PDB file of C-alpha atoms in Angstrom:
ATOM      1  CA  UNK A   1     -69.782 -18.640 -87.035  1.00 31.00           C
ATOM      2  CA  UNK A   2     -73.162 -19.620 -89.056  1.00 32.00           C
ATOM      3  CA  UNK A   3     -73.861 -22.538 -91.032  1.00 32.00           C
ATOM      4  CA  UNK A   4     -74.469 -19.782 -93.887  1.00 30.00           C
ATOM      5  CA  UNK A   5     -70.946 -19.082 -94.279  1.00 31.00           C
ATOM      6  CA  UNK A   6     -70.185 -22.834 -95.779  1.00 33.00           C
ATOM      7  CA  UNK A   7     -71.756 -21.878 -99.189  1.00 29.00           C
ATOM      8  CA  UNK A   8     -68.985 -22.109-101.400  1.00 33.00           C
ATOM      9  CA  UNK A   9     -69.262 -25.812-100.464  1.00 43.00           C
ATOM     10  CA  UNK A  10     -67.769 -28.392 -97.263  1.00 41.00           C
ATOM     11  CA  UNK A  11     -64.713 -29.241 -99.341  1.00 38.00           C
ATOM     12  CA  UNK A  12     -64.131 -25.688 -99.290  1.00 42.00           C
ATOM     13  CA  UNK A  13     -65.136 -24.865 -96.294  1.00 39.00           C
ATOM     14  CA  UNK A  14     -61.739 -24.489 -94.429  1.00 36.00           C
ATOM     15  CA  UNK A  15     -61.345 -21.528 -96.494  1.00 38.00           C
ATOM     16  CA  UNK A  16     -63.617 -19.121 -95.949  1.00 35.00           C
ATOM     17  CA  UNK A  17     -64.309 -18.603 -92.879  1.00 33.00           C
ATOM     18  CA  UNK A  18     -63.862 -15.299 -91.715  1.00 29.00           C
ATOM     19  CA  UNK A  19     -62.248 -15.144 -88.007  1.00 27.00           C
ATOM     20  CA  UNK A  20     -58.676 -16.749 -89.570  1.00 25.00           C
ATOM     21  CA  UNK A  21     -55.232 -16.081 -87.584  1.00 26.00           C
ATOM     22  CA  UNK A  22     -53.332 -13.667 -89.369  1.00 25.00           C
ATOM     23  CA  UNK A  23     -50.268 -15.906 -90.630  1.00 25.00           C
ATOM     24  CA  UNK A  24     -46.647 -13.527 -91.918  1.00 24.00           C
ATOM     25  CA  UNK A  25     -46.215 -13.969 -95.640  1.00 27.00           C
ATOM     26  CA  UNK A  26     -42.318 -14.887 -96.133  1.00 29.00           C
ATOM     27  CA  UNK A  27     -41.419 -15.322 -99.568  1.00 30.00           C
ATOM     28  CA  UNK A  28     -37.455 -14.646 -99.517  1.00 32.00           C
ATOM     29  CA  UNK A  29     -34.173 -15.492 -97.420  1.00 31.00           C
ATOM     30  CA  UNK A  30     -32.591 -12.571 -96.281  1.00 32.00           C
ATOM     31  CA  UNK A  31     -29.919 -10.335 -97.991  1.00 34.00           C
ATOM     32  CA  UNK A  32     -30.394 -13.649-100.955  1.00 34.00           C
ATOM     33  CA  UNK A  33     -31.007 -11.877-104.586  1.00 32.00           C
ATOM     34  CA  UNK A  34     -34.445 -11.140-105.428  1.00 34.00           C
ATOM     35  CA  UNK A  35     -35.604 -13.214-108.010  1.00 36.00           C
ATOM     36  CA  UNK A  36     -36.532 -11.018-111.786  1.00 36.00           C
ATOM     37  CA  UNK A  37     -40.694  -9.672-111.258  1.00 38.00           C
ATOM     38  CA  UNK A  38     -42.258 -10.902-114.698  1.00 40.00           C
ATOM     39  CA  UNK A  39     -46.111  -9.709-115.559  1.00 42.00           C
ATOM     40  CA  UNK A  40     -48.995 -11.946-116.302  1.00 47.00           C
ATOM     41  CA  UNK A  41     -47.526 -12.167-119.660  1.00 42.00           C
ATOM     42  CA  UNK A  42     -44.192 -12.911-119.267  1.00 44.00           C
ATOM     43  CA  UNK A  43     -42.233  -9.851-119.679  1.00 40.00           C
ATOM     44  CA  UNK A  44     -39.911  -7.745-117.446  1.00 40.00           C
ATOM     45  CA  UNK A  45     -40.691  -5.532-114.851  1.00 38.00           C
ATOM     46  CA  UNK A  46     -38.108  -3.187-113.911  1.00 36.00           C
ATOM     47  CA  UNK A  47     -36.588  -5.047-110.977  1.00 36.00           C
ATOM     48  CA  UNK A  48     -35.184  -7.880-113.481  1.00 38.00           C
ATOM     49  CA  UNK A  49     -34.601  -9.790-117.151  1.00 32.00           C
ATOM     50  CA  UNK A  50     -37.417 -11.823-117.704  1.00 35.00           C
ATOM     51  CA  UNK A  51     -37.213 -15.115-116.392  1.00 42.00           C
ATOM     52  CA  UNK A  52     -36.250 -18.679-118.114  1.00 44.00           C
ATOM     53  CA  UNK A  53     -39.251 -19.787-119.970  1.00 47.00           C
ATOM     54  CA  UNK A  54     -43.636 -17.932-118.995  1.00 89.00           C
ATOM     55  CA  UNK A  55     -44.063 -18.639-114.586  1.00 93.00           C
ATOM     56  CA  UNK A  56     -47.549 -17.596-114.695  1.00 93.00           C
ATOM     57  CA  UNK A  57     -47.699 -20.306-117.591  1.00 95.00           C
ATOM     58  CA  UNK A  58     -45.624 -22.607-116.083  1.00 95.00           C
ATOM     59  CA  UNK A  59     -48.630 -22.633-112.921  1.00 96.00           C
ATOM     60  CA  UNK A  60     -51.344 -22.772-115.093  1.00 95.00           C
ATOM     61  CA  UNK A  61     -49.849 -25.729-116.435  1.00 96.00           C
ATOM     62  CA  UNK A  62     -49.258 -27.228-112.693  1.00 97.00           C
ATOM     63  CA  UNK A  63     -53.058 -28.003-112.968  1.00 96.00           C
ATOM     64  CA  UNK A  64     -53.890 -29.918-115.149  1.00 96.00           C
ATOM     65  CA  UNK A  65     -53.467 -33.299-113.894  1.00 96.00           C
ATOM     66  CA  UNK A  66     -56.182 -32.024-111.549  1.00 96.00           C
ATOM     67  CA  UNK A  67     -58.242 -32.481-114.368  1.00 94.00           C
ATOM     68  CA  UNK A  68     -57.829 -35.792-114.374  1.00 94.00           C
ATOM     69  CA  UNK A  69     -59.231 -36.262-110.777  1.00 95.00           C
ATOM     70  CA  UNK A  70     -56.962 -39.356-109.496  1.00 96.00           C
ATOM     71  CA  UNK A  71     -54.768 -37.428-105.973  1.00 97.00           C
ATOM     72  CA  UNK A  72     -55.166 -36.444-102.384  1.00 97.00           C
ATOM     73  CA  UNK A  73     -55.559 -32.902-101.116  1.00 95.00           C
ATOM     74  CA  UNK A  74     -56.176 -30.476 -97.727  1.00 94.00           C
ATOM     75  CA  UNK A  75     -56.758 -27.356 -97.516  1.00 91.00           C
ATOM     76  CA  UNK A  76     -56.294 -25.066 -93.888  1.00 89.00           C
ATOM     77  CA  UNK A  77     -57.100 -21.925 -92.696  1.00 80.00           C
ATOM     78  CA  UNK A  78     -56.177 -20.872 -89.227  1.00 61.00           C
ATOM     79  CA  UNK A  79     -58.583 -22.974 -86.783  1.00 69.00           C
ATOM     80  CA  UNK A  80     -60.251 -25.177 -89.751  1.00 85.00           C
ATOM     81  CA  UNK A  81     -59.493 -27.664 -91.766  1.00 89.00           C
ATOM     82  CA  UNK A  82     -60.180 -29.948 -94.697  1.00 91.00           C
ATOM     83  CA  UNK A  83     -58.028 -33.189 -96.859  1.00 94.00           C
ATOM     84  CA  UNK A  84     -59.297 -36.044 -98.220  1.00 94.00           C
ATOM     85  CA  UNK A  85     -59.273 -37.373-101.733  1.00 96.00           C
ATOM     86  CA  UNK A  86     -60.916 -37.643-105.382  1.00 96.00           C
ATOM     87  CA  UNK A  87     -61.151 -40.634-107.416  1.00 97.00           C
ATOM     88  CA  UNK A  88     -62.694 -40.415-110.736  1.00 95.00           C
ATOM     89  CA  UNK A  89     -61.789 -43.916-111.454  1.00 95.00           C
ATOM     90  CA  UNK A  90     -64.646 -45.283-109.007  1.00 96.00           C
ATOM     91  CA  UNK A  91     -66.109 -42.033-109.046  1.00 95.00           C
ATOM     92  CA  UNK A  92     -65.553 -41.332-105.394  1.00 96.00           C
ATOM     93  CA  UNK A  93     -63.710 -38.706-103.372  1.00 95.00           C
ATOM     94  CA  UNK A  94     -64.108 -38.709 -99.186  1.00 95.00           C
ATOM     95  CA  UNK A  95     -63.143 -35.173 -96.885  1.00 92.00           C
ATOM     96  CA  UNK A  96     -62.971 -34.663 -92.851  1.00 93.00           C
ATOM     97  CA  UNK A  97     -63.351 -31.669 -91.762  1.00 91.00           C
ATOM     98  CA  UNK A  98     -62.683 -29.394 -88.872  1.00 90.00           C
ATOM     99  CA  UNK A  99     -64.925 -25.920 -88.560  1.00 87.00           C
ATOM    100  CA  UNK A 100     -63.884 -23.850 -85.693  1.00 82.00           C
ATOM    101  CA  UNK A 101     -62.869 -25.297 -82.402  1.00 74.00           C
ATOM    102  CA  UNK A 102     -63.417 -25.467 -78.743  1.00 73.00           C
ATOM    103  CA  UNK A 103     -64.184 -21.839 -78.100  1.00 76.00           C
ATOM    104  CA  UNK A 104     -65.894 -21.548 -81.306  1.00 77.00           C
ATOM    105  CA  UNK A 105     -70.089 -21.000 -80.529  1.00 81.00           C
ATOM    106  CA  UNK A 106     -70.351 -23.090 -83.625  1.00 79.00           C
ATOM    107  CA  UNK A 107     -67.968 -25.942 -83.607  1.00 84.00           C
ATOM    108  CA  UNK A 108     -68.029 -28.430 -86.808  1.00 85.00           C
ATOM    109  CA  UNK A 109     -66.268 -31.900 -87.505  1.00 89.00           C
ATOM    110  CA  UNK A 110     -67.851 -33.480 -90.538  1.00 90.00           C
ATOM    111  CA  UNK A 111     -67.003 -37.273 -92.109  1.00 93.00           C
ATOM    112  CA  UNK A 112     -68.428 -36.891 -95.667  1.00 93.00           C
ATOM    113  CA  UNK A 113     -67.741 -40.135 -98.259  1.00 96.00           C
ATOM    114  CA  UNK A 114     -69.342 -39.221-101.796  1.00 95.00           C
ATOM    115  CA  UNK A 115     -69.275 -43.167-103.724  1.00 95.00           C
ATOM    116  CA  UNK A 116     -72.366 -41.976-106.697  1.00 92.00           C
ATOM    117  CA  UNK A 117     -74.526 -42.008-107.285  1.00 91.00           C
ATOM    118  CA  UNK A 118     -74.441 -41.996-102.672  1.00 94.00           C
ATOM    119  CA  UNK A 119     -73.364 -39.240-100.565  1.00 95.00           C
ATOM    120  CA  UNK A 120     -72.638 -39.657 -96.704  1.00 95.00           C
ATOM    121  CA  UNK A 121     -72.136 -37.324 -94.553  1.00 93.00           C
ATOM    122  CA  UNK A 122     -71.533 -38.255 -90.055  1.00 93.00           C
ATOM    123  CA  UNK A 123     -71.137 -34.603 -87.810  1.00 89.00           C
ATOM    124  CA  UNK A 124     -70.758 -34.321 -84.945  1.00 87.00           C
ATOM    125  CA  UNK A 125     -71.710 -30.303 -84.067  1.00 84.00           C
ATOM    126  CA  UNK A 126     -69.507 -29.291 -80.324  1.00 83.00           C
ATOM    127  CA  UNK A 127     -70.315 -25.489 -79.566  1.00 82.00           C
ATOM    128  CA  UNK A 128     -73.081 -23.332 -76.691  1.00 84.00           C
ATOM    129  CA  UNK A 129     -74.931 -23.068 -80.018  1.00 77.00           C
ATOM    130  CA  UNK A 130     -75.335 -26.737 -80.765  1.00 74.00           C
ATOM    131  CA  UNK A 131     -75.398 -27.620 -77.121  1.00 75.00           C
ATOM    132  CA  UNK A 132     -78.793 -25.396 -77.085  1.00 77.00           C
ATOM    133  CA  UNK A 133     -80.846 -26.515 -79.835  1.00 72.00           C
ATOM    134  CA  UNK A 134     -82.519 -29.317 -79.535  1.00 71.00           C
ATOM    135  CA  UNK A 135     -83.004 -29.182 -83.452  1.00 70.00           C
ATOM    136  CA  UNK A 136     -79.266 -29.397 -83.936  1.00 71.00           C
ATOM    137  CA  UNK A 137     -78.469 -32.017 -81.380  1.00 69.00           C
ATOM    138  CA  UNK A 138     -80.598 -34.783 -83.027  1.00 73.00           C
ATOM    139  CA  UNK A 139     -77.998 -34.287 -85.385  1.00 80.00           C
ATOM    140  CA  UNK A 140     -74.524 -35.881 -83.553  1.00 75.00           C
ATOM    141  CA  UNK A 141     -76.014 -39.059 -84.020  1.00 77.00           C
ATOM    142  CA  UNK A 142     -72.771 -40.666 -84.123  1.00 87.00           C
ATOM    143  CA  UNK A 143     -73.528 -42.382 -87.958  1.00 92.00           C
ATOM    144  CA  UNK A 144     -73.553 -41.400 -91.072  1.00 95.00           C
ATOM    145  CA  UNK A 145     -76.614 -39.502 -92.722  1.00 94.00           C
ATOM    146  CA  UNK A 146     -77.778 -41.111 -96.579  1.00 95.00           C
ATOM    147  CA  UNK A 147     -78.545 -38.468 -98.777  1.00 94.00           C
ATOM    148  CA  UNK A 148     -81.097 -38.031-100.406  1.00 92.00           C
ATOM    149  CA  UNK A 149     -79.668 -36.617-104.103  1.00 88.00           C
ATOM    150  CA  UNK A 150     -82.891 -35.008-105.561  1.00 87.00           C
ATOM    151  CA  UNK A 151     -82.090 -32.923-102.671  1.00 87.00           C
ATOM    152  CA  UNK A 152     -79.382 -32.298-102.422  1.00 85.00           C
ATOM    153  CA  UNK A 153     -79.172 -31.582-106.089  1.00 79.00           C
ATOM    154  CA  UNK A 154     -77.344 -28.220-107.931  1.00 71.00           C
ATOM    155  CA  UNK A 155     -76.117 -27.364-103.238  1.00 73.00           C
ATOM    156  CA  UNK A 156     -73.063 -26.797-103.416  1.00 69.00           C
ATOM    157  CA  UNK A 157     -72.830 -27.905 -99.684  1.00 70.00           C
ATOM    158  CA  UNK A 158     -73.696 -31.050 -99.385  1.00 80.00           C
ATOM    159  CA  UNK A 159     -72.910 -32.567-102.961  1.00 82.00           C
ATOM    160  CA  UNK A 160     -70.009 -33.108-104.882  1.00 86.00           C
ATOM    161  CA  UNK A 161     -69.312 -32.556-108.589  1.00 85.00           C
ATOM    162  CA  UNK A 162     -67.669 -35.061-110.589  1.00 87.00           C
ATOM    163  CA  UNK A 163     -67.401 -32.608-113.121  1.00 87.00           C
ATOM    164  CA  UNK A 164     -65.322 -30.358-111.915  1.00 87.00           C
ATOM    165  CA  UNK A 165     -63.482 -32.578-109.732  1.00 91.00           C
ATOM    166  CA  UNK A 166     -60.954 -29.404-107.674  1.00 90.00           C
ATOM    167  CA  UNK A 167     -62.171 -28.959-104.440  1.00 85.00           C
ATOM    168  CA  UNK A 168     -60.265 -25.763-104.509  1.00 85.00           C
ATOM    169  CA  UNK A 169     -60.340 -24.877-108.715  1.00 88.00           C
ATOM    170  CA  UNK A 170     -56.692 -23.942-108.673  1.00 92.00           C
ATOM    171  CA  UNK A 171     -57.183 -23.653-112.255  1.00 91.00           C
ATOM    172  CA  UNK A 172     -59.861 -20.902-111.907  1.00 91.00           C
ATOM    173  CA  UNK A 173     -56.874 -18.928-108.758  1.00 93.00           C
ATOM    174  CA  UNK A 174     -53.663 -19.313-111.274  1.00 94.00           C
ATOM    175  CA  UNK A 175     -55.213 -18.132-114.164  1.00 92.00           C
ATOM    176  CA  UNK A 176     -55.979 -15.111-112.311  1.00 93.00           C
ATOM    177  CA  UNK A 177     -52.342 -14.564-111.714  1.00 94.00           C
ATOM    178  CA  UNK A 178     -51.363 -10.769-112.585  1.00 93.00           C
ATOM    179  CA  UNK A 179     -47.284 -10.926-111.791  1.00 95.00           C
ATOM    180  CA  UNK A 180     -45.750 -14.043-111.489  1.00 95.00           C
ATOM    181  CA  UNK A 181     -41.979 -14.944-110.114  1.00 94.00           C
ATOM    182  CA  UNK A 182     -39.260 -17.766-109.883  1.00 94.00           C
ATOM    183  CA  UNK A 183     -37.762 -18.295-106.384  1.00 96.00           C
ATOM    184  CA  UNK A 184     -35.984 -21.320-106.681  1.00 95.00           C
ATOM    185  CA  UNK A 185     -36.492 -24.849-108.287  1.00 95.00           C
ATOM    186  CA  UNK A 186     -39.747 -25.378-108.676  1.00 96.00           C
ATOM    187  CA  UNK A 187     -41.159 -22.230-106.541  1.00 97.00           C
ATOM    188  CA  UNK A 188     -43.196 -19.248-107.492  1.00 97.00           C
ATOM    189  CA  UNK A 189     -44.339 -16.377-105.658  1.00 97.00           C
ATOM    190  CA  UNK A 190     -46.902 -13.151-107.085  1.00 97.00           C
ATOM    191  CA  UNK A 191     -49.538 -11.546-107.045  1.00 96.00           C
ATOM    192  CA  UNK A 192     -53.481 -13.436-107.915  1.00 95.00           C
ATOM    193  CA  UNK A 193     -56.677 -10.943-108.671  1.00 94.00           C
ATOM    194  CA  UNK A 194     -59.142 -12.911-106.769  1.00 92.00           C
ATOM    195  CA  UNK A 195     -61.819 -11.074-107.564  1.00 89.00           C
ATOM    196  CA  UNK A 196     -63.615 -13.843-110.236  1.00 75.00           C
ATOM    197  CA  UNK A 197     -62.396 -16.980-107.744  1.00 76.00           C
ATOM    198  CA  UNK A 198     -65.694 -17.093-106.243  1.00 71.00           C
ATOM    199  CA  UNK A 199     -65.977 -19.476-108.710  1.00 74.00           C
ATOM    200  CA  UNK A 200     -63.031 -21.390-107.765  1.00 75.00           C
ATOM    201  CA  UNK A 201     -64.835 -22.056-104.291  1.00 70.00           C
ATOM    202  CA  UNK A 202     -62.009 -21.217-102.822  1.00 70.00           C
ATOM    203  CA  UNK A 203     -63.332 -18.165-101.335  1.00 77.00           C
ATOM    204  CA  UNK A 204     -66.477 -16.208-100.364  1.00 74.00           C
ATOM    205  CA  UNK A 205     -68.133 -13.295-102.244  1.00 79.00           C
ATOM    206  CA  UNK A 206     -68.650 -11.966 -98.719  1.00 80.00           C
ATOM    207  CA  UNK A 207     -64.899 -12.355 -98.462  1.00 81.00           C
ATOM    208  CA  UNK A 208     -64.335 -11.242-101.135  1.00 86.00           C
ATOM    209  CA  UNK A 209     -66.240  -8.233-101.672  1.00 87.00           C
ATOM    210  CA  UNK A 210     -64.460  -6.831 -98.195  1.00 87.00           C
ATOM    211  CA  UNK A 211     -61.036  -7.046 -99.285  1.00 90.00           C
ATOM    212  CA  UNK A 212     -62.314  -4.002-102.143  1.00 91.00           C
ATOM    213  CA  UNK A 213     -59.220  -3.455-104.226  1.00 93.00           C
ATOM    214  CA  UNK A 214     -56.750  -5.396-103.122  1.00 94.00           C
ATOM    215  CA  UNK A 215     -59.063  -8.039-104.057  1.00 92.00           C
ATOM    216  CA  UNK A 216     -56.265  -7.486-107.220  1.00 94.00           C
ATOM    217  CA  UNK A 217     -53.609  -8.430-106.140  1.00 95.00           C
ATOM    218  CA  UNK A 218     -53.104 -10.959-103.171  1.00 95.00           C
ATOM    219  CA  UNK A 219     -49.613 -11.990-102.817  1.00 97.00           C
ATOM    220  CA  UNK A 220     -49.086 -15.332-103.642  1.00 97.00           C
ATOM    221  CA  UNK A 221     -47.059 -18.475-102.810  1.00 98.00           C
ATOM    222  CA  UNK A 222     -47.409 -21.829-104.805  1.00 98.00           C
ATOM    223  CA  UNK A 223     -44.872 -24.602-105.740  1.00 98.00           C
ATOM    224  CA  UNK A 224     -44.959 -27.951-107.676  1.00 97.00           C
ATOM    225  CA  UNK A 225     -43.466 -31.427-107.931  1.00 97.00           C
ATOM    226  CA  UNK A 226     -40.177 -33.015-110.373  1.00 96.00           C
ATOM    227  CA  UNK A 227     -43.005 -33.474-112.802  1.00 97.00           C
ATOM    228  CA  UNK A 228     -44.309 -29.873-112.668  1.00 97.00           C
ATOM    229  CA  UNK A 229     -47.990 -30.791-111.153  1.00 97.00           C
ATOM    230  CA  UNK A 230     -48.711 -27.980-108.731  1.00 98.00           C
ATOM    231  CA  UNK A 231     -48.180 -29.603-105.189  1.00 98.00           C
ATOM    232  CA  UNK A 232     -48.363 -26.441-102.966  1.00 98.00           C
ATOM    233  CA  UNK A 233     -50.665 -23.017-103.344  1.00 97.00           C
ATOM    234  CA  UNK A 234     -50.716 -20.809-101.117  1.00 96.00           C
ATOM    235  CA  UNK A 235     -53.053 -17.216-100.635  1.00 94.00           C
ATOM    236  CA  UNK A 236     -52.143 -14.385 -98.328  1.00 95.00           C
ATOM    237  CA  UNK A 237     -55.352 -12.316 -98.010  1.00 91.00           C
ATOM    238  CA  UNK A 238     -54.423  -9.184 -95.925  1.00 92.00           C
ATOM    239  CA  UNK A 239     -56.675  -7.292 -93.615  1.00 90.00           C
ATOM    240  CA  UNK A 240     -60.181  -6.296 -94.533  1.00 84.00           C
ATOM    241  CA  UNK A 241     -62.567  -4.078 -92.106  1.00 78.00           C
ATOM    242  CA  UNK A 242     -63.156  -5.662 -89.267  1.00 79.00           C
ATOM    243  CA  UNK A 243     -61.417  -9.605 -90.690  1.00 78.00           C
ATOM    244  CA  UNK A 244     -57.572 -10.181 -89.952  1.00 85.00           C
ATOM    245  CA  UNK A 245     -55.338 -11.359 -92.824  1.00 90.00           C
ATOM    246  CA  UNK A 246     -55.666 -14.346 -93.022  1.00 86.00           C
ATOM    247  CA  UNK A 247     -53.057 -17.199 -94.702  1.00 91.00           C
ATOM    248  CA  UNK A 248     -55.029 -20.172 -97.280  1.00 91.00           C
ATOM    249  CA  UNK A 249     -53.239 -22.723 -97.923  1.00 94.00           C
ATOM    250  CA  UNK A 250     -54.133 -25.521-100.099  1.00 94.00           C
ATOM    251  CA  UNK A 251     -51.614 -29.102-101.096  1.00 97.00           C
ATOM    252  CA  UNK A 252     -52.293 -31.720-103.732  1.00 97.00           C
ATOM    253  CA  UNK A 253     -50.195 -34.489-103.954  1.00 97.00           C
ATOM    254  CA  UNK A 254     -50.541 -38.336-104.561  1.00 97.00           C
ATOM    255  CA  UNK A 255     -51.581 -38.151-108.099  1.00 97.00           C
ATOM    256  CA  UNK A 256     -52.458 -40.934-110.100  1.00 96.00           C
ATOM    257  CA  UNK A 257     -52.507 -43.205-107.030  1.00 96.00           C
ATOM    258  CA  UNK A 258     -55.397 -42.277-104.557  1.00 95.00           C
ATOM    259  CA  UNK A 259     -57.822 -44.900-104.192  1.00 95.00           C
ATOM    260  CA  UNK A 260     -61.159 -45.121-104.390  1.00 96.00           C
ATOM    261  CA  UNK A 261     -63.601 -44.387-101.291  1.00 96.00           C
ATOM    262  CA  UNK A 262     -65.177 -46.740 -98.829  1.00 95.00           C
ATOM    263  CA  UNK A 263     -68.471 -46.230 -98.403  1.00 96.00           C
ATOM    264  CA  UNK A 264     -69.435 -46.584 -94.344  1.00 96.00           C
ATOM    265  CA  UNK A 265     -71.463 -50.131 -93.508  1.00 96.00           C
ATOM    266  CA  UNK A 266     -74.548 -50.487 -93.692  1.00 95.00           C
ATOM    267  CA  UNK A 267     -75.241 -50.909 -90.028  1.00 95.00           C
ATOM    268  CA  UNK A 268     -73.598 -47.862 -89.664  1.00 95.00           C
ATOM    269  CA  UNK A 269     -76.046 -46.110 -92.005  1.00 96.00           C
ATOM    270  CA  UNK A 270     -79.245 -44.119 -91.468  1.00 94.00           C
ATOM    271  CA  UNK A 271     -81.038 -41.123 -93.729  1.00 94.00           C
ATOM    272  CA  UNK A 272     -80.818 -38.272 -92.862  1.00 92.00           C
ATOM    273  CA  UNK A 273     -83.593 -35.686 -90.967  1.00 89.00           C
ATOM    274  CA  UNK A 274     -85.061 -32.820 -93.321  1.00 87.00           C
ATOM    275  CA  UNK A 275     -83.227 -30.687 -89.741  1.00 84.00           C
ATOM    276  CA  UNK A 276     -79.396 -32.145 -91.883  1.00 85.00           C
ATOM    277  CA  UNK A 277     -80.940 -30.473 -95.170  1.00 84.00           C
ATOM    278  CA  UNK A 278     -82.180 -27.653 -93.605  1.00 81.00           C
ATOM    279  CA  UNK A 279     -78.493 -26.669 -91.836  1.00 77.00           C
ATOM    280  CA  UNK A 280     -76.942 -26.629 -94.244  1.00 77.00           C
ATOM    281  CA  UNK A 281     -79.796 -24.542 -97.254  1.00 71.00           C
TER     282      UNK A 281
END
């Protein structure tokens, strides 16, 4: 793993590690009657009649509440996780990210807080690379490092854009749906063309390129809550070249009920050194 692979943003770091473990995708129950499949336009496939309503439109609509910027979220790929909250009313966000495990060459744990106009990050770096490089060692301060906004402006690694509050870009992903079917109340399955998903922040360009033509038909499942808001989206990326199959899971909850992020205590804050910016640029 290299730091450069964090290029889709710290929030999405858990989603773009190229060595995620393979995960099986189960979208039905043995012996059950298959749900009719509809194309993105809502027309039925030869496998059945059209479902009631437009399944794709339901999923497109399910992402609208995310843009209000008041929710909690999780992102996960095998061995890497991210969880946090976005609170647009206070212009704040917070997230805890874990990348890599005990056997990783460079494992990271990050506690990131944004409270406009300030941002802080606390790092815990471990593994052989972290142990061997003095420049990295000195970043394990055990304190929050205050970030110079002029140095992270436009940097998706360390910054946060309160104009684009969705950490996974689910609205972009659902627009790429090419086939969808209802699998139960509030549940869907189908395929997504992820070739434009780098904009979403959930996948980086290298991962998409490695998928080749498979990128146009990536299987997915989704769930919405009783109010029709997206609660879970799971992508099942097929194996490609040296990269194993990957499952990317994102969840949303507490719509309208998140609370403002907490600024770190002043006695736990230091100014970020140049090495920190170099690490993530």
